[in-house]
Amino acid sequence: MFEKVLVANRGEIAVRVMAACEELGCETVAVYSDADRNGGHVDYADEAYNVGPAPASESYLDQEEIIDVAQRAGADAIHPGYGFLAENAEFARRVEETPDVTWVGPPSDAMETLGEKTKARSVMQAAGVPVVPGTTEPVDDADEVRALGEEYGYPIAIKAEGGGGGRGMKIVRSEAEVDDALESAKREGEAYFGNDSVYVEKYLKAPKHIEVQVLADTHGNVRHLGERDCSLQRRHQKVIEEAPSPALDDELRTEIGEAARQGVREAGYTNAGTVEFLVEDGEFYFMEVNTRIQVEHTVSEEVTGIDIVRWQLRVAAGEDLAFSQDDVEIDGHAVEYRINAENPATDFTPTPGQLTTYRPPTSIGIRLDHAVAQGDEIGGDYDSMIGKLIVSGEDRAHCLERSKRALEHFAVEGVHTTIPFHRMMLDDDVFVAGDHTTKYLDRELEDDA
Ligand code: ADP
């Protein structure tokens, strides 16, 4: 096992990773920006190093500085968390090439392939995994897009090759919208991901977002830990995630899990990853692979009892996955609520400020992944997450009942939060029945407008 791990991240995920390191007997190194001098992750770590001013581009994204700190601190591994440099194949390669430092993540080659969505789609097709109907090559020209619109039928989506989180994705409802959509998808792709290359997919009207958690070691073992249902979304961003999915039967569950394993094998992937699918009318279609630990990994941990971050570290250190696919059992139900400093009443605008009261719920079935305490400032420099509330129960109905209690006893003052929104969802018939699709909330919001 590693002796000292540098965690190239902040907030709750940095603490989550350090917790796993500690349990494995590794020392921990935090990095922080000027804005995070008093950050929870700095307190938690054995050592901490300042890596620059508040803007992420000058601190958490400064590859050279972070690798330099790892060397100065004598760290023998770097874990990137999620966001920031986590899916940056160039950074992964630089870490791989740094003597005596191990990258806790997939091989940079696999990250590069899967990070380009058309390449990822080709790999999955080669593995026999159904993909969303669309192109496996970038598309450049509006006439080509119109021909594809004709072929698949509208709506179609023009998506940035490097995109994610709904960014760089434009929905095209008719031929007349093609020119504008193509131009703005390219523009967003360039602005957010430095890549103006785009491709075209059929746009499914009311799918479920189902993703499979995988773990792969460097000895050819690939396991999946079942699926998560992330269908509750606002503008293509996940709001509530759960495991298992209320929408899958056992047959489809097994099929999707096996497809994810095949795809990951084909890509030469190791470490933890997520294979994302859209599911509609009993059919599933590959969408993309996230080559990192995800925000919502927690719900899979709760229902399988498997510590995914611990396995990321063990696999990176060369260990075998010590359990078989049959050993993975799904027990009970878990739901994750993202507690953000945002005001649901004003379209979820971020509301930075001081947590004058912060008293999270306790007792059976509740897990909190956070890195804040009462009196802390939720700044405006990074995302607006305060923490994640993860609730487990014997089954979905029990879990939702328990969630009501947990959210009711979650006291936060000083900033607006998403708690009232989550409480509202627990009284929403469609969500409670598990019938919501990825389009459900946006349609609702449109109706309200
Ligand atoms: P991610 O957020 O997972 O990185 P994307 O930006 O590709 O990835 O997709 C975000 C969300 O956009 C999906 O969860 C889904 O709700 C929606 N979406 C993406 N592609 C399609 C499609 N072809 N049809 C319907 N919905 C889609």
CSV table of N, CA, C and O in Angstrom, one decimal, residues 143-220:
chain,number,residue,atom,x,y,z
A,143,ASP,N,-25.5,20.3,-43.6
A,143,ASP,CA,-26.3,19.4,-44.4
A,143,ASP,C,-26.2,18.0,-43.9
A,143,ASP,O,-27.2,17.3,-44.0
A,144,GLU,N,-25.0,17.6,-43.4
A,144,GLU,CA,-24.8,16.3,-42.9
A,144,GLU,C,-25.8,16.1,-41.7
A,144,GLU,O,-26.4,15.1,-41.5
A,145,VAL,N,-25.9,17.1,-40.8
A,145,VAL,CA,-26.7,17.1,-39.7
A,145,VAL,C,-28.2,16.9,-40.1
A,145,VAL,O,-28.9,16.1,-39.6
A,146,ARG,N,-28.6,17.7,-41.1
A,146,ARG,CA,-30.0,17.6,-41.6
A,146,ARG,C,-30.3,16.2,-42.2
A,146,ARG,O,-31.3,15.6,-41.9
A,147,ALA,N,-29.3,15.6,-42.8
A,147,ALA,CA,-29.5,14.2,-43.3
A,147,ALA,C,-29.7,13.2,-42.2
A,147,ALA,O,-30.5,12.3,-42.3
A,148,LEU,N,-28.9,13.5,-41.1
A,148,LEU,CA,-29.0,12.6,-39.9
A,148,LEU,C,-30.4,12.8,-39.3
A,148,LEU,O,-31.0,11.8,-38.8
A,149,GLY,N,-30.8,14.0,-39.2
A,149,GLY,CA,-32.2,14.4,-38.7
A,149,GLY,C,-33.2,13.6,-39.4
A,149,GLY,O,-34.2,13.1,-38.8
A,150,GLU,N,-33.1,13.6,-40.7
A,150,GLU,CA,-34.0,12.9,-41.6
A,150,GLU,C,-34.0,11.4,-41.2
A,150,GLU,O,-35.0,10.7,-41.1
A,151,GLU,N,-32.8,10.8,-41.1
A,151,GLU,CA,-32.6,9.4,-40.8
A,151,GLU,C,-33.2,9.0,-39.5
A,151,GLU,O,-33.9,8.0,-39.4
A,152,TYR,N,-32.8,9.7,-38.4
A,152,TYR,CA,-33.2,9.3,-37.1
A,152,TYR,C,-34.6,9.8,-36.7
A,152,TYR,O,-35.3,9.3,-35.8
A,153,GLY,N,-35.0,10.9,-37.4
A,153,GLY,CA,-36.3,11.6,-37.0
A,153,GLY,C,-35.9,12.6,-35.9
A,153,GLY,O,-35.1,12.3,-35.0
A,154,TYR,N,-36.6,13.8,-35.9
A,154,TYR,CA,-36.3,14.8,-34.9
A,154,TYR,C,-37.1,14.4,-33.6
A,154,TYR,O,-38.1,13.7,-33.7
A,155,PRO,N,-36.7,14.8,-32.4
A,155,PRO,CA,-35.5,15.7,-32.1
A,155,PRO,C,-34.2,14.9,-32.2
A,155,PRO,O,-34.2,13.7,-32.0
A,156,ILE,N,-33.1,15.6,-32.5
A,156,ILE,CA,-31.8,15.0,-32.4
A,156,ILE,C,-31.0,15.9,-31.4
A,156,ILE,O,-31.4,17.0,-31.1
A,157,ALA,N,-29.8,15.4,-31.0
A,157,ALA,CA,-29.0,16.2,-30.1
A,157,ALA,C,-27.6,16.4,-30.9
A,157,ALA,O,-27.1,15.4,-31.4
A,158,ILE,N,-27.1,17.6,-30.9
A,158,ILE,CA,-25.7,17.8,-31.3
A,158,ILE,C,-24.9,18.0,-30.0
A,158,ILE,O,-25.2,18.8,-29.2
A,159,LYS,N,-23.9,17.1,-29.9
A,159,LYS,CA,-23.2,17.1,-28.6
A,159,LYS,C,-21.7,17.3,-28.9
A,159,LYS,O,-21.1,16.8,-29.8
A,160,ALA,N,-21.1,18.1,-28.0
A,160,ALA,CA,-19.7,18.3,-28.0
A,160,ALA,C,-18.9,17.1,-27.7
A,160,ALA,O,-19.3,16.3,-26.8
A,161,GLU,N,-17.9,16.8,-28.5
A,161,GLU,CA,-17.1,15.6,-28.4
A,161,GLU,C,-16.5,15.5,-26.9
A,161,GLU,O,-16.4,14.4,-26.4
A,162,GLY,N,-16.1,16.6,-26.3
A,162,GLY,CA,-15.6,16.6,-25.0
A,162,GLY,C,-16.6,16.9,-23.9
A,162,GLY,O,-16.2,17.1,-22.8
A,163,GLY,N,-17.8,17.0,-24.3
A,163,GLY,CA,-18.8,17.5,-23.3
A,163,GLY,C,-19.2,16.7,-22.1
A,163,GLY,O,-18.6,15.6,-21.9
A,164,GLY,N,-20.1,17.2,-21.3
A,164,GLY,CA,-20.5,16.5,-20.1
A,164,GLY,C,-21.4,17.5,-19.3
A,164,GLY,O,-21.3,18.7,-19.5
A,165,GLY,N,-22.2,16.8,-18.4
A,165,GLY,CA,-23.1,17.6,-17.6
A,165,GLY,C,-24.1,18.5,-18.4
A,165,GLY,O,-24.5,19.5,-17.9
A,166,GLY,N,-24.4,18.0,-19.6
A,166,GLY,CA,-25.4,18.7,-20.4
A,166,GLY,C,-24.7,19.9,-21.1
A,166,GLY,O,-25.4,20.6,-22.0
A,167,ARG,N,-23.5,20.3,-20.8
A,167,ARG,CA,-22.8,21.4,-21.5
A,167,ARG,C,-22.4,21.0,-22.9
A,167,ARG,O,-21.9,19.8,-23.1
A,168,GLY,N,-22.5,21.9,-23.8
A,168,GLY,CA,-22.1,21.5,-25.2
A,168,GLY,C,-23.1,20.6,-25.8
A,168,GLY,O,-22.8,20.0,-26.8
A,169,MET,N,-24.3,20.5,-25.3
A,169,MET,CA,-25.4,19.7,-25.9
A,169,MET,C,-26.5,20.6,-26.4
A,169,MET,O,-27.0,21.4,-25.6
A,170,LYS,N,-26.9,20.5,-27.7
A,170,LYS,CA,-28.0,21.3,-28.2
A,170,LYS,C,-29.0,20.4,-28.8
A,170,LYS,O,-28.7,19.5,-29.6
A,171,ILE,N,-30.3,20.6,-28.4
A,171,ILE,CA,-31.4,19.8,-28.9
A,171,ILE,C,-32.0,20.5,-30.1
A,171,ILE,O,-32.2,21.7,-30.1
A,172,VAL,N,-32.1,19.7,-31.1
A,172,VAL,CA,-32.6,20.2,-32.4
A,172,VAL,C,-34.0,19.6,-32.7
A,172,VAL,O,-34.1,18.4,-32.8
A,173,ARG,N,-35.0,20.4,-32.7
A,173,ARG,CA,-36.4,19.9,-32.9
A,173,ARG,C,-36.9,19.8,-34.3
A,173,ARG,O,-37.8,19.1,-34.6
A,174,SER,N,-36.2,20.6,-35.2
A,174,SER,CA,-36.6,20.5,-36.6
A,174,SER,C,-35.4,21.0,-37.4
A,174,SER,O,-34.5,21.6,-36.9
A,175,GLU,N,-35.6,20.8,-38.7
A,175,GLU,CA,-34.6,21.1,-39.7
A,175,GLU,C,-34.1,22.6,-39.6
A,175,GLU,O,-33.0,22.9,-39.7
A,176,ALA,N,-35.1,23.4,-39.3
A,176,ALA,CA,-34.9,24.9,-39.2
A,176,ALA,C,-33.9,25.3,-38.1
A,176,ALA,O,-33.3,26.3,-38.2
A,177,GLU,N,-33.8,24.4,-37.1
A,177,GLU,CA,-32.9,24.8,-36.0
A,177,GLU,C,-31.5,24.3,-36.1
A,177,GLU,O,-30.6,24.6,-35.3
A,178,VAL,N,-31.2,23.6,-37.2
A,178,VAL,CA,-29.9,22.9,-37.3
A,178,VAL,C,-28.7,23.9,-37.3
A,178,VAL,O,-27.8,23.8,-36.6
A,179,ASP,N,-28.8,25.0,-38.2
A,179,ASP,CA,-27.7,25.9,-38.3
A,179,ASP,C,-27.3,26.5,-37.0
A,179,ASP,O,-26.1,26.5,-36.6
A,180,ASP,N,-28.2,27.1,-36.3
A,180,ASP,CA,-28.0,27.7,-35.0
A,180,ASP,C,-27.4,26.7,-34.0
A,180,ASP,O,-26.5,27.0,-33.3
A,181,ALA,N,-28.1,25.6,-33.9
A,181,ALA,CA,-27.7,24.6,-32.9
A,181,ALA,C,-26.2,24.1,-33.1
A,181,ALA,O,-25.4,24.0,-32.2
A,182,LEU,N,-25.9,23.9,-34.4
A,182,LEU,CA,-24.6,23.4,-34.7
A,182,LEU,C,-23.5,24.4,-34.3
A,182,LEU,O,-22.5,24.1,-33.6
A,183,GLU,N,-23.8,25.7,-34.6
A,183,GLU,CA,-22.9,26.7,-34.3
A,183,GLU,C,-22.7,26.8,-32.7
A,183,GLU,O,-21.6,26.9,-32.2
A,184,SER,N,-23.8,26.8,-32.0
A,184,SER,CA,-23.7,27.0,-30.6
A,184,SER,C,-23.1,25.8,-29.9
A,184,SER,O,-22.4,25.9,-28.9
A,185,ALA,N,-23.3,24.6,-30.3
A,185,ALA,CA,-22.7,23.4,-29.7
A,185,ALA,C,-21.2,23.5,-29.9
A,185,ALA,O,-20.4,23.2,-29.0
A,186,LYS,N,-20.8,23.9,-31.1
A,186,LYS,CA,-19.3,24.1,-31.4
A,186,LYS,C,-18.7,25.1,-30.5
A,186,LYS,O,-17.7,25.0,-29.9
A,187,ARG,N,-19.5,26.2,-30.3
A,187,ARG,CA,-19.0,27.3,-29.5
A,187,ARG,C,-18.8,26.9,-28.1
A,187,ARG,O,-17.8,27.1,-27.4
A,188,GLU,N,-19.8,26.2,-27.5
A,188,GLU,CA,-19.8,25.8,-26.1
A,188,GLU,C,-18.7,24.7,-25.9
A,188,GLU,O,-18.0,24.7,-24.9
A,189,GLY,N,-18.5,23.8,-26.9
A,189,GLY,CA,-17.5,22.8,-26.8
A,189,GLY,C,-16.1,23.5,-26.7
A,189,GLY,O,-15.3,23.1,-25.9
A,190,GLU,N,-15.9,24.5,-27.6
A,190,GLU,CA,-14.6,25.2,-27.5
A,190,GLU,C,-14.4,25.9,-26.2
A,190,GLU,O,-13.4,25.8,-25.6
A,191,ALA,N,-15.5,26.6,-25.8
A,191,ALA,CA,-15.4,27.4,-24.6
A,191,ALA,C,-15.2,26.6,-23.3
A,191,ALA,O,-14.3,26.9,-22.5
A,192,TYR,N,-15.9,25.5,-23.2
A,192,TYR,CA,-15.8,24.7,-21.9
A,192,TYR,C,-14.8,23.6,-22.0
A,192,TYR,O,-14.2,23.2,-21.0
A,193,PHE,N,-14.6,23.0,-23.2
A,193,PHE,CA,-13.7,21.8,-23.2
A,193,PHE,C,-12.5,22.0,-24.2
A,193,PHE,O,-11.8,21.0,-24.4
A,194,GLY,N,-12.4,23.2,-24.8
A,194,GLY,CA,-11.3,23.4,-25.7
A,194,GLY,C,-11.3,22.5,-26.9
A,194,GLY,O,-10.3,22.2,-27.5
A,195,ASN,N,-12.5,22.1,-27.3
A,195,ASN,CA,-12.6,21.2,-28.5
A,195,ASN,C,-14.0,21.5,-29.2
A,195,ASN,O,-15.0,21.3,-28.6
A,196,ASP,N,-13.9,22.0,-30.4
A,196,ASP,CA,-15.1,22.4,-31.0
A,196,ASP,C,-15.7,21.3,-31.9
A,196,ASP,O,-16.6,21.5,-32.7
A,197,SER,N,-15.2,20.1,-31.7
A,197,SER,CA,-15.7,19.0,-32.5
A,197,SER,C,-17.0,18.5,-31.9
A,197,SER,O,-17.2,18.4,-30.7
A,198,VAL,N,-18.0,18.2,-32.8
A,198,VAL,CA,-19.3,17.7,-32.3
A,198,VAL,C,-19.8,16.5,-33.1
A,198,VAL,O,-19.3,16.2,-34.1
A,199,TYR,N,-20.8,15.8,-32.5
A,199,TYR,CA,-21.3,14.6,-33.2
A,199,TYR,C,-22.9,14.7,-33.0
A,199,TYR,O,-23.4,15.5,-32.2
A,200,VAL,N,-23.6,13.8,-33.6
A,200,VAL,CA,-25.0,13.8,-33.6
A,200,VAL,C,-25.6,12.5,-33.0
A,200,VAL,O,-25.1,11.4,-33.3
A,201,GLU,N,-26.6,12.6,-32.2
A,201,GLU,CA,-27.3,11.5,-31.6
A,201,GLU,C,-28.8,11.7,-31.7
A,201,GLU,O,-29.3,12.8,-31.7
A,202,LYS,N,-29.5,10.6,-31.8
A,202,LYS,CA,-31.0,10.7,-31.6
A,202,LYS,C,-31.3,11.2,-30.2
A,202,LYS,O,-30.6,10.8,-29.3
A,203,TYR,N,-32.2,12.1,-30.1
A,203,TYR,CA,-32.6,12.6,-28.7
A,203,TYR,C,-33.8,11.8,-28.2
A,203,TYR,O,-34.9,11.9,-28.8
A,204,LEU,N,-33.6,11.0,-27.2
A,204,LEU,CA,-34.7,10.2,-26.6
A,204,LEU,C,-35.6,11.2,-25.8
A,204,LEU,O,-35.2,12.0,-25.1
A,205,LYS,N,-36.9,10.9,-26.0
A,205,LYS,CA,-37.9,11.9,-25.4
A,205,LYS,C,-38.1,11.8,-23.9
A,205,LYS,O,-38.3,12.8,-23.3
A,206,ALA,N,-38.1,10.6,-23.4
A,206,ALA,CA,-38.4,10.4,-22.0
A,206,ALA,C,-37.6,9.2,-21.4
A,206,ALA,O,-38.2,8.3,-21.0
A,207,PRO,N,-36.3,9.3,-21.4
A,207,PRO,CA,-35.5,8.2,-20.9
A,207,PRO,C,-35.3,8.2,-19.4
A,207,PRO,O,-35.5,9.3,-18.8
A,208,LYS,N,-34.8,7.1,-18.9
A,208,LYS,CA,-34.3,7.1,-17.5
A,208,LYS,C,-32.8,7.1,-17.7
A,208,LYS,O,-32.2,6.5,-18.6
A,209,HIS,N,-32.1,7.8,-16.8
A,209,HIS,CA,-30.6,7.8,-16.7
A,209,HIS,C,-30.2,6.7,-15.7
A,209,HIS,O,-30.4,6.8,-14.5
A,210,ILE,N,-29.6,5.6,-16.3
A,210,ILE,CA,-29.2,4.5,-15.5
A,210,ILE,C,-27.7,4.4,-15.7
A,210,ILE,O,-27.2,4.3,-16.8
A,211,GLU,N,-26.9,4.3,-14.6
A,211,GLU,CA,-25.4,4.2,-14.7
A,211,GLU,C,-25.0,3.0,-13.9
A,211,GLU,O,-25.5,2.8,-12.8
A,212,VAL,N,-23.9,2.4,-14.4
A,212,VAL,CA,-23.4,1.2,-13.7
A,212,VAL,C,-22.0,1.5,-13.1
A,212,VAL,O,-21.2,2.0,-13.9
A,213,GLN,N,-21.8,1.2,-11.9
A,213,GLN,CA,-20.5,1.4,-11.2
A,213,GLN,C,-19.7,0.2,-11.5
A,213,GLN,O,-20.1,-0.9,-11.3
A,214,VAL,N,-18.5,0.4,-12.1
A,214,VAL,CA,-17.6,-0.7,-12.3
A,214,VAL,C,-16.3,-0.5,-11.5
A,214,VAL,O,-15.9,0.6,-11.2
A,215,LEU,N,-15.6,-1.6,-11.3
A,215,LEU,CA,-14.3,-1.7,-10.7
A,215,LEU,C,-13.5,-2.7,-11.5
A,215,LEU,O,-14.0,-3.8,-11.8
A,216,ALA,N,-12.3,-2.3,-11.9
A,216,ALA,CA,-11.4,-3.2,-12.6
A,216,ALA,C,-10.0,-3.2,-12.0
A,216,ALA,O,-9.5,-2.1,-11.7
A,217,ASP,N,-9.4,-4.4,-11.9
A,217,ASP,CA,-8.0,-4.4,-11.4
A,217,ASP,C,-7.0,-4.5,-12.6
A,217,ASP,O,-7.5,-4.6,-13.7
A,218,THR,N,-5.8,-4.6,-12.2
A,218,THR,CA,-4.8,-4.6,-13.3
A,218,THR,C,-4.4,-6.1,-13.7
A,218,THR,O,-3.5,-6.4,-14.4
A,219,HIS,N,-5.3,-7.0,-13.2
A,219,HIS,CA,-5.1,-8.5,-13.4
A,219,HIS,C,-6.2,-9.0,-14.3
A,219,HIS,O,-6.4,-10.3,-14.3
A,220,GLY,N,-7.0,-8.2,-14.9
A,220,GLY,CA,-8.0,-8.6,-15.8
A,220,GLY,C,-9.4,-8.9,-15.1
A,220,GLY,O,-10.3,-9.4,-15.8
